[in-house]
């Protein structure tokens, strides 16, 4: 069971950028799928983006398409979420997760990080 640790959260003004990192405790299997999810106050956790560890097509929620980029650095076992043109509605705790299916469905992910807070405010 891989351990995941998010970092890089913080406060930023609308229109600004942040890059979140998710470090895995061990080298993921090439078949692994990594996703970013977020949970705003008082709301359920929602899908943000996902990508296969070996690369290929990424999938994004409509709310972040064109603004966020998911990527990974395989040699260092780090998953990234580059967040650009941030909006107030992006404020949430962001979680990374690992699964074995190319899906946005949260039950399919078996390892989760503790989350990192992102606050977008003027």
Tab-separated table of N, CA and C in Angstrom:
chain	number	residue	atom	x	y	z
A	1	UNK	N	0.850	-1.184	0.000
A	1	UNK	CA	0.000	0.000	0.000
A	1	UNK	C	0.889	1.238	0.000
A	2	UNK	N	0.851	1.979	-1.066
A	2	UNK	CA	1.695	3.151	-1.192
A	2	UNK	C	1.193	4.274	-0.284
A	3	UNK	N	2.139	4.973	0.312
A	3	UNK	CA	1.816	6.137	1.126
A	3	UNK	C	2.009	7.391	0.288
A	4	UNK	N	1.074	8.317	0.396
A	4	UNK	CA	1.108	9.536	-0.390
A	4	UNK	C	1.123	10.756	0.513
A	5	UNK	N	1.883	11.752	0.123
A	5	UNK	CA	1.996	12.968	0.906
A	5	UNK	C	1.931	14.184	-0.006
A	6	UNK	N	0.900	14.991	0.183
A	6	UNK	CA	0.750	16.207	-0.605
A	6	UNK	C	1.521	17.353	0.023
A	7	UNK	N	1.920	18.289	-0.807
A	7	UNK	CA	2.561	19.500	-0.342
A	7	UNK	C	2.384	20.580	-1.403
A	8	UNK	N	2.713	21.798	-1.046
A	8	UNK	CA	2.669	22.891	-1.999
A	8	UNK	C	1.454	23.782	-1.896
A	9	UNK	N	0.542	23.453	-1.012
A	9	UNK	CA	-0.630	24.287	-0.849
A	9	UNK	C	-0.281	25.603	-0.192
A	10	UNK	N	-1.230	26.501	-0.215
A	10	UNK	CA	-1.029	27.804	0.375
A	10	UNK	C	-2.101	28.762	-0.068
A	11	UNK	N	-1.853	30.016	0.163
A	11	UNK	CA	-2.788	31.072	-0.213
A	11	UNK	C	-2.280	31.818	-1.428
A	12	UNK	N	-3.186	32.121	-2.312
A	12	UNK	CA	-2.828	32.819	-3.541
A	12	UNK	C	-3.985	33.711	-3.963
A	13	UNK	N	-3.671	34.788	-4.642
A	13	UNK	CA	-4.705	35.686	-5.143
A	13	UNK	C	-5.346	35.118	-6.395
A	14	UNK	N	-6.583	35.491	-6.659
A	14	UNK	CA	-7.215	35.053	-7.906
A	14	UNK	C	-6.351	35.399	-9.110
A	15	UNK	N	-6.261	34.461	-10.037
A	15	UNK	CA	-5.420	34.640	-11.201
A	15	UNK	C	-4.011	34.134	-11.012
A	16	UNK	N	-3.662	33.803	-9.795
A	16	UNK	CA	-2.337	33.322	-9.501
A	16	UNK	C	-2.181	31.841	-9.771
A	17	UNK	N	-1.012	31.328	-9.441
A	17	UNK	CA	-0.687	29.931	-9.701
A	17	UNK	C	-0.079	29.264	-8.480
A	18	UNK	N	-0.269	27.979	-8.401
A	18	UNK	CA	0.357	27.140	-7.397
A	18	UNK	C	0.665	25.801	-8.033
A	19	UNK	N	1.691	25.141	-7.535
A	19	UNK	CA	1.974	23.790	-7.970
A	19	UNK	C	1.975	22.870	-6.764
A	20	UNK	N	1.077	21.923	-6.783
A	20	UNK	CA	0.990	20.943	-5.723
A	20	UNK	C	1.842	19.731	-6.071
A	21	UNK	N	2.390	19.117	-5.049
A	21	UNK	CA	3.179	17.912	-5.229
A	21	UNK	C	2.599	16.786	-4.405
A	22	UNK	N	2.739	15.591	-4.890
A	22	UNK	CA	2.314	14.396	-4.181
A	22	UNK	C	3.440	13.391	-4.291
A	23	UNK	N	4.073	13.113	-3.176
A	23	UNK	CA	5.204	12.202	-3.162
A	23	UNK	C	4.765	10.817	-2.713
A	24	UNK	N	5.082	9.828	-3.501
A	24	UNK	CA	4.762	8.448	-3.172
A	24	UNK	C	5.915	7.817	-2.397
A	25	UNK	N	5.579	6.953	-1.461
A	25	UNK	CA	6.585	6.336	-0.614
A	25	UNK	C	7.414	5.289	-1.328
A	26	UNK	N	6.919	4.814	-2.435
A	26	UNK	CA	7.617	3.819	-3.222
A	26	UNK	C	7.290	4.029	-4.695
A	27	UNK	N	8.113	3.465	-5.540
A	27	UNK	CA	7.888	3.617	-6.965
A	27	UNK	C	6.570	2.958	-7.356
A	28	UNK	N	5.661	3.700	-7.929
A	28	UNK	CA	4.375	3.123	-8.310
A	28	UNK	C	4.517	2.113	-9.446
A	29	UNK	N	3.604	1.168	-9.477
A	29	UNK	CA	3.541	0.265	-10.612
A	29	UNK	C	3.177	1.074	-11.846
A	30	UNK	N	3.668	0.639	-12.972
A	30	UNK	CA	3.407	1.364	-14.208
A	30	UNK	C	1.924	1.420	-14.542
A	31	UNK	N	1.165	0.481	-14.029
A	31	UNK	CA	-0.262	0.442	-14.294
A	31	UNK	C	-1.072	1.371	-13.389
A	32	UNK	N	-0.420	1.977	-12.415
A	32	UNK	CA	-1.125	2.832	-11.460
A	32	UNK	C	-1.720	4.059	-12.128
A	33	UNK	N	-2.856	4.463	-11.605
A	33	UNK	CA	-3.501	5.704	-12.005
A	33	UNK	C	-3.474	6.640	-10.810
A	34	UNK	N	-3.044	7.854	-11.039
A	34	UNK	CA	-3.006	8.842	-9.971
A	34	UNK	C	-3.992	9.955	-10.268
A	35	UNK	N	-4.701	10.344	-9.247
A	35	UNK	CA	-5.690	11.385	-9.404
A	35	UNK	C	-5.557	12.458	-8.346
A	36	UNK	N	-6.012	13.626	-8.704
A	36	UNK	CA	-6.156	14.731	-7.764
A	36	UNK	C	-7.637	14.958	-7.533
A	37	UNK	N	-7.990	15.129	-6.282
A	37	UNK	CA	-9.357	15.400	-5.875
A	37	UNK	C	-9.328	16.585	-4.924
A	38	UNK	N	-10.451	17.215	-4.744
A	38	UNK	CA	-10.497	18.339	-3.827
A	38	UNK	C	-11.821	18.373	-3.090
A	39	UNK	N	-11.781	18.967	-1.921
A	39	UNK	CA	-12.970	19.086	-1.107
A	39	UNK	C	-13.049	20.493	-0.540
A	40	UNK	N	-14.063	21.214	-0.963
A	40	UNK	CA	-14.301	22.555	-0.465
A	40	UNK	C	-15.100	22.466	0.830
A	41	UNK	N	-15.035	23.496	1.651
A	41	UNK	CA	-15.775	23.474	2.908
A	41	UNK	C	-17.260	23.213	2.701
A	42	UNK	N	-17.791	22.261	3.436
A	42	UNK	CA	-19.203	21.950	3.364
A	42	UNK	C	-19.635	21.187	2.133
A	43	UNK	N	-18.692	20.768	1.310
A	43	UNK	CA	-19.022	20.055	0.090
A	43	UNK	C	-18.335	18.698	0.052
A	44	UNK	N	-18.827	17.840	-0.812
A	44	UNK	CA	-18.224	16.531	-0.987
A	44	UNK	C	-16.959	16.643	-1.813
A	45	UNK	N	-16.083	15.684	-1.617
A	45	UNK	CA	-14.855	15.654	-2.386
A	45	UNK	C	-15.178	15.369	-3.850
A	46	UNK	N	-14.498	16.073	-4.740
A	46	UNK	CA	-14.766	15.940	-6.152
A	46	UNK	C	-13.484	15.699	-6.942
A	47	UNK	N	-13.665	15.104	-8.088
A	47	UNK	CA	-12.562	14.807	-8.981
A	47	UNK	C	-12.004	16.078	-9.604
A	48	UNK	N	-10.688	16.103	-9.761
A	48	UNK	CA	-10.025	17.229	-10.398
A	48	UNK	C	-9.293	16.799	-11.668
A	49	UNK	N	-8.409	15.822	-11.539
A	49	UNK	CA	-7.611	15.382	-12.677
A	49	UNK	C	-7.017	14.016	-12.397
A	50	UNK	N	-6.682	13.299	-13.442
A	50	UNK	CA	-6.003	12.020	-13.280
A	50	UNK	C	-5.090	11.751	-14.453
A	51	UNK	N	-4.148	10.860	-14.229
A	51	UNK	CA	-3.218	10.451	-15.274
A	51	UNK	C	-2.658	9.081	-14.917
A	52	UNK	N	-2.355	8.290	-15.921
A	52	UNK	CA	-1.663	7.035	-15.691
A	52	UNK	C	-0.207	7.331	-15.363
A	53	UNK	N	0.374	6.522	-14.484
A	53	UNK	CA	1.734	6.763	-14.063
A	53	UNK	C	2.711	6.724	-15.229
A	54	UNK	N	2.429	5.878	-16.198
A	54	UNK	CA	3.324	5.784	-17.348
A	54	UNK	C	3.029	6.854	-18.400
A	55	UNK	N	2.084	7.704	-18.122
A	55	UNK	CA	1.774	8.781	-19.027
A	55	UNK	C	0.548	8.517	-19.864
A	56	UNK	N	0.444	9.227	-20.938
A	56	UNK	CA	-0.712	9.116	-21.795
A	56	UNK	C	-1.690	10.240	-21.518
A	57	UNK	N	-2.895	10.035	-21.958
A	57	UNK	CA	-3.913	11.071	-21.842
A	57	UNK	C	-4.305	11.321	-20.401
A	58	UNK	N	-4.340	12.576	-20.052
A	58	UNK	CA	-4.838	12.979	-18.753
A	58	UNK	C	-6.312	13.309	-18.873
A	59	UNK	N	-6.995	13.274	-17.770
A	59	UNK	CA	-8.409	13.587	-17.726
A	59	UNK	C	-8.634	14.673	-16.688
A	60	UNK	N	-9.432	15.663	-17.050
A	60	UNK	CA	-9.671	16.795	-16.165
A	60	UNK	C	-11.154	17.043	-15.971
A	61	UNK	N	-11.485	17.520	-14.794
A	61	UNK	CA	-12.836	17.989	-14.566
A	61	UNK	C	-13.073	19.228	-15.416
A	62	UNK	N	-14.309	19.403	-15.857
A	62	UNK	CA	-14.623	20.556	-16.695
A	62	UNK	C	-14.259	21.876	-16.012
A	63	UNK	N	-14.372	21.911	-14.715
A	63	UNK	CA	-14.135	23.134	-13.978
A	63	UNK	C	-12.678	23.587	-13.992
A	64	UNK	N	-11.768	22.681	-14.327
A	64	UNK	CA	-10.351	23.034	-14.307
A	64	UNK	C	-9.672	22.898	-15.661
A	65	UNK	N	-10.384	22.432	-16.663
A	65	UNK	CA	-9.790	22.267	-17.982
A	65	UNK	C	-9.232	23.581	-18.500
A	66	UNK	N	-8.034	23.505	-19.044
A	66	UNK	CA	-7.385	24.689	-19.577
A	66	UNK	C	-6.636	25.493	-18.548
A	67	UNK	N	-6.822	25.169	-17.266
A	67	UNK	CA	-6.155	25.909	-16.203
A	67	UNK	C	-5.191	25.049	-15.405
A	68	UNK	N	-5.544	23.792	-15.201
A	68	UNK	CA	-4.723	22.878	-14.408
A	68	UNK	C	-4.022	21.880	-15.311
A	69	UNK	N	-2.853	21.457	-14.897
A	69	UNK	CA	-2.105	20.436	-15.616
A	69	UNK	C	-1.601	19.402	-14.621
A	70	UNK	N	-1.924	18.151	-14.869
A	70	UNK	CA	-1.425	17.072	-14.038
A	70	UNK	C	-0.204	16.467	-14.728
A	71	UNK	N	0.801	16.172	-13.957
A	71	UNK	CA	2.012	15.586	-14.509
A	71	UNK	C	2.701	14.760	-13.437
A	72	UNK	N	3.721	14.073	-13.833
A	72	UNK	CA	4.465	13.275	-12.868
A	72	UNK	C	5.927	13.198	-13.258
A	73	UNK	N	6.760	13.055	-12.255
A	73	UNK	CA	8.189	12.872	-12.439
A	73	UNK	C	8.504	11.470	-11.958
A	74	UNK	N	8.552	10.550	-12.874
A	74	UNK	CA	8.692	9.147	-12.512
A	74	UNK	C	9.950	8.821	-11.695
A	75	UNK	N	11.115	9.383	-12.043
A	75	UNK	CA	12.312	9.038	-11.275
A	75	UNK	C	12.237	9.403	-9.799
A	76	UNK	N	11.464	10.431	-9.457
A	76	UNK	CA	11.368	10.866	-8.070
A	76	UNK	C	10.048	10.483	-7.422
A	77	UNK	N	9.203	9.786	-8.139
A	77	UNK	CA	7.914	9.330	-7.623
A	77	UNK	C	7.028	10.483	-7.159
A	78	UNK	N	7.032	11.548	-7.912
A	78	UNK	CA	6.254	12.712	-7.539
A	78	UNK	C	5.193	13.018	-8.589
A	79	UNK	N	4.003	13.204	-8.127
A	79	UNK	CA	2.886	13.638	-8.945
A	79	UNK	C	2.676	15.125	-8.711
A	80	UNK	N	2.393	15.854	-9.767
A	80	UNK	CA	2.196	17.288	-9.660
A	80	UNK	C	0.820	17.706	-10.148
A	81	UNK	N	0.382	18.823	-9.627
A	81	UNK	CA	-0.785	19.490	-10.162
A	81	UNK	C	-0.432	20.964	-10.280
A	82	UNK	N	-0.200	21.402	-11.494
A	82	UNK	CA	0.058	22.809	-11.756
A	82	UNK	C	-1.274	23.508	-11.907
A	83	UNK	N	-1.516	24.481	-11.078
A	83	UNK	CA	-2.783	25.188	-11.070
A	83	UNK	C	-2.540	26.631	-11.482
A	84	UNK	N	-3.132	27.010	-12.584
A	84	UNK	CA	-2.996	28.361	-13.109
A	84	UNK	C	-4.351	29.052	-13.140
A	85	UNK	N	-4.307	30.361	-13.262
A	85	UNK	CA	-5.533	31.157	-13.336
A	85	UNK	C	-6.513	30.762	-12.245
A	86	UNK	N	-6.013	30.694	-11.049
A	86	UNK	CA	-6.825	30.218	-9.938
A	86	UNK	C	-7.994	31.147	-9.643
A	87	UNK	N	-9.086	30.527	-9.262
A	87	UNK	CA	-10.312	31.228	-8.935
A	87	UNK	C	-10.688	30.948	-7.486
A	88	UNK	N	-11.529	31.786	-6.950
A	88	UNK	CA	-11.961	31.605	-5.571
A	88	UNK	C	-12.604	30.238	-5.369
A	89	UNK	N	-13.314	29.766	-6.378
A	89	UNK	CA	-13.980	28.484	-6.262
A	89	UNK	C	-13.026	27.290	-6.288
A	90	UNK	N	-11.749	27.550	-6.524
A	90	UNK	CA	-10.749	26.493	-6.440
A	90	UNK	C	-10.311	26.247	-5.001
A	91	UNK	N	-10.740	27.093	-4.098
A	91	UNK	CA	-10.387	26.936	-2.697
A	91	UNK	C	-10.905	25.604	-2.172
A	92	UNK	N	-10.004	24.805	-1.653
A	92	UNK	CA	-10.363	23.477	-1.176
A	92	UNK	C	-9.133	22.806	-0.597
A	93	UNK	N	-9.360	21.687	0.053
A	93	UNK	CA	-8.271	20.804	0.412
A	93	UNK	C	-8.064	19.863	-0.763
A	94	UNK	N	-6.854	19.790	-1.250
A	94	UNK	CA	-6.544	18.966	-2.398
A	94	UNK	C	-5.868	17.679	-1.967
A	95	UNK	N	-6.354	16.580	-2.505
A	95	UNK	CA	-5.845	15.258	-2.175
A	95	UNK	C	-5.322	14.562	-3.417
A	96	UNK	N	-4.257	13.816	-3.268
A	96	UNK	CA	-3.837	12.927	-4.336
A	96	UNK	C	-4.194	11.510	-3.933
A	97	UNK	N	-4.390	10.668	-4.916
A	97	UNK	CA	-4.792	9.302	-4.658
A	97	UNK	C	-4.284	8.388	-5.753
A	98	UNK	N	-4.119	7.117	-5.402
A	98	UNK	CA	-3.663	6.111	-6.346
A	98	UNK	C	-4.725	5.045	-6.522
A	99	UNK	N	-4.902	4.628	-7.742
A	99	UNK	CA	-5.815	3.543	-8.044
A	99	UNK	C	-5.266	2.688	-9.159
A	100	UNK	N	-6.041	1.729	-9.563
A	100	UNK	CA	-5.626	0.831	-10.632
A	100	UNK	C	-6.523	0.921	-11.854
A	101	UNK	N	-7.491	1.824	-11.815
A	101	UNK	CA	-8.412	2.001	-12.923
A	101	UNK	C	-8.396	3.440	-13.401
A	102	UNK	N	-8.566	3.618	-14.672
A	102	UNK	CA	-8.642	4.945	-15.269
A	102	UNK	C	-10.073	5.434	-15.093
A	103	UNK	N	-10.341	5.973	-13.926
A	103	UNK	CA	-11.691	6.372	-13.592
A	103	UNK	C	-11.670	7.552	-12.638
A	104	UNK	N	-12.735	8.330	-12.667
A	104	UNK	CA	-12.896	9.450	-11.749
A	104	UNK	C	-13.608	9.030	-10.465
A	105	UNK	N	-14.053	7.806	-10.415
A	105	UNK	CA	-14.816	7.303	-9.280
A	105	UNK	C	-13.906	7.091	-8.081
A	106	UNK	N	-14.191	7.790	-7.007
A	106	UNK	CA	-13.318	7.760	-5.842
A	106	UNK	C	-13.151	6.394	-5.173
A	107	UNK	N	-14.199	5.561	-5.134
A	107	UNK	CA	-14.011	4.243	-4.516
A	107	UNK	C	-12.952	3.383	-5.182
A	108	UNK	N	-12.595	3.710	-6.404
A	108	UNK	CA	-11.585	2.931	-7.113
A	108	UNK	C	-10.167	3.253	-6.656
A	109	UNK	N	-10.015	4.295	-5.880
A	109	UNK	CA	-8.701	4.694	-5.404
A	109	UNK	C	-8.472	4.150	-4.002
A	110	UNK	N	-7.388	3.442	-3.822
A	110	UNK	CA	-7.155	2.736	-2.573
A	110	UNK	C	-6.130	3.384	-1.653
A	111	UNK	N	-5.428	4.383	-2.118
A	111	UNK	CA	-4.460	5.100	-1.292
A	111	UNK	C	-4.689	6.592	-1.433
A	112	UNK	N	-4.721	7.265	-0.312
A	112	UNK	CA	-4.996	8.700	-0.295
A	112	UNK	C	-4.002	9.433	0.589
A	113	UNK	N	-3.650	10.636	0.172
A	113	UNK	CA	-2.842	11.485	1.009
A	113	UNK	C	-3.706	12.194	2.025
A	114	UNK	N	-3.069	12.979	2.871
A	114	UNK	CA	-3.777	13.691	3.921
A	114	UNK	C	-4.381	15.005	3.447
A	115	UNK	N	-3.942	15.478	2.314
A	115	UNK	CA	-4.482	16.692	1.746
A	115	UNK	C	-3.635	17.916	2.037
A	116	UNK	N	-3.749	18.890	1.175
A	116	UNK	CA	-3.067	20.162	1.361
A	116	UNK	C	-4.036	21.286	1.011
A	117	UNK	N	-4.060	22.299	1.841
A	117	UNK	CA	-5.026	23.377	1.697
A	117	UNK	C	-4.600	24.369	0.632
A	118	UNK	N	-5.531	24.702	-0.229
A	118	UNK	CA	-5.342	25.754	-1.221
A	118	UNK	C	-6.420	26.798	-0.992
A	119	UNK	N	-6.000	28.010	-0.784
A	119	UNK	CA	-6.938	29.107	-0.561
A	119	UNK	C	-6.700	30.182	-1.604
A	120	UNK	N	-7.737	30.499	-2.345
A	120	UNK	CA	-7.659	31.522	-3.377
A	120	UNK	C	-8.544	32.680	-2.948
A	121	UNK	N	-7.931	33.786	-2.637
A	121	UNK	CA	-8.670	34.935	-2.154
A	121	UNK	C	-7.891	36.206	-2.421
A	122	UNK	N	-8.627	37.290	-2.610
A	122	UNK	CA	-7.998	38.572	-2.857
A	122	UNK	C	-7.611	39.234	-1.554
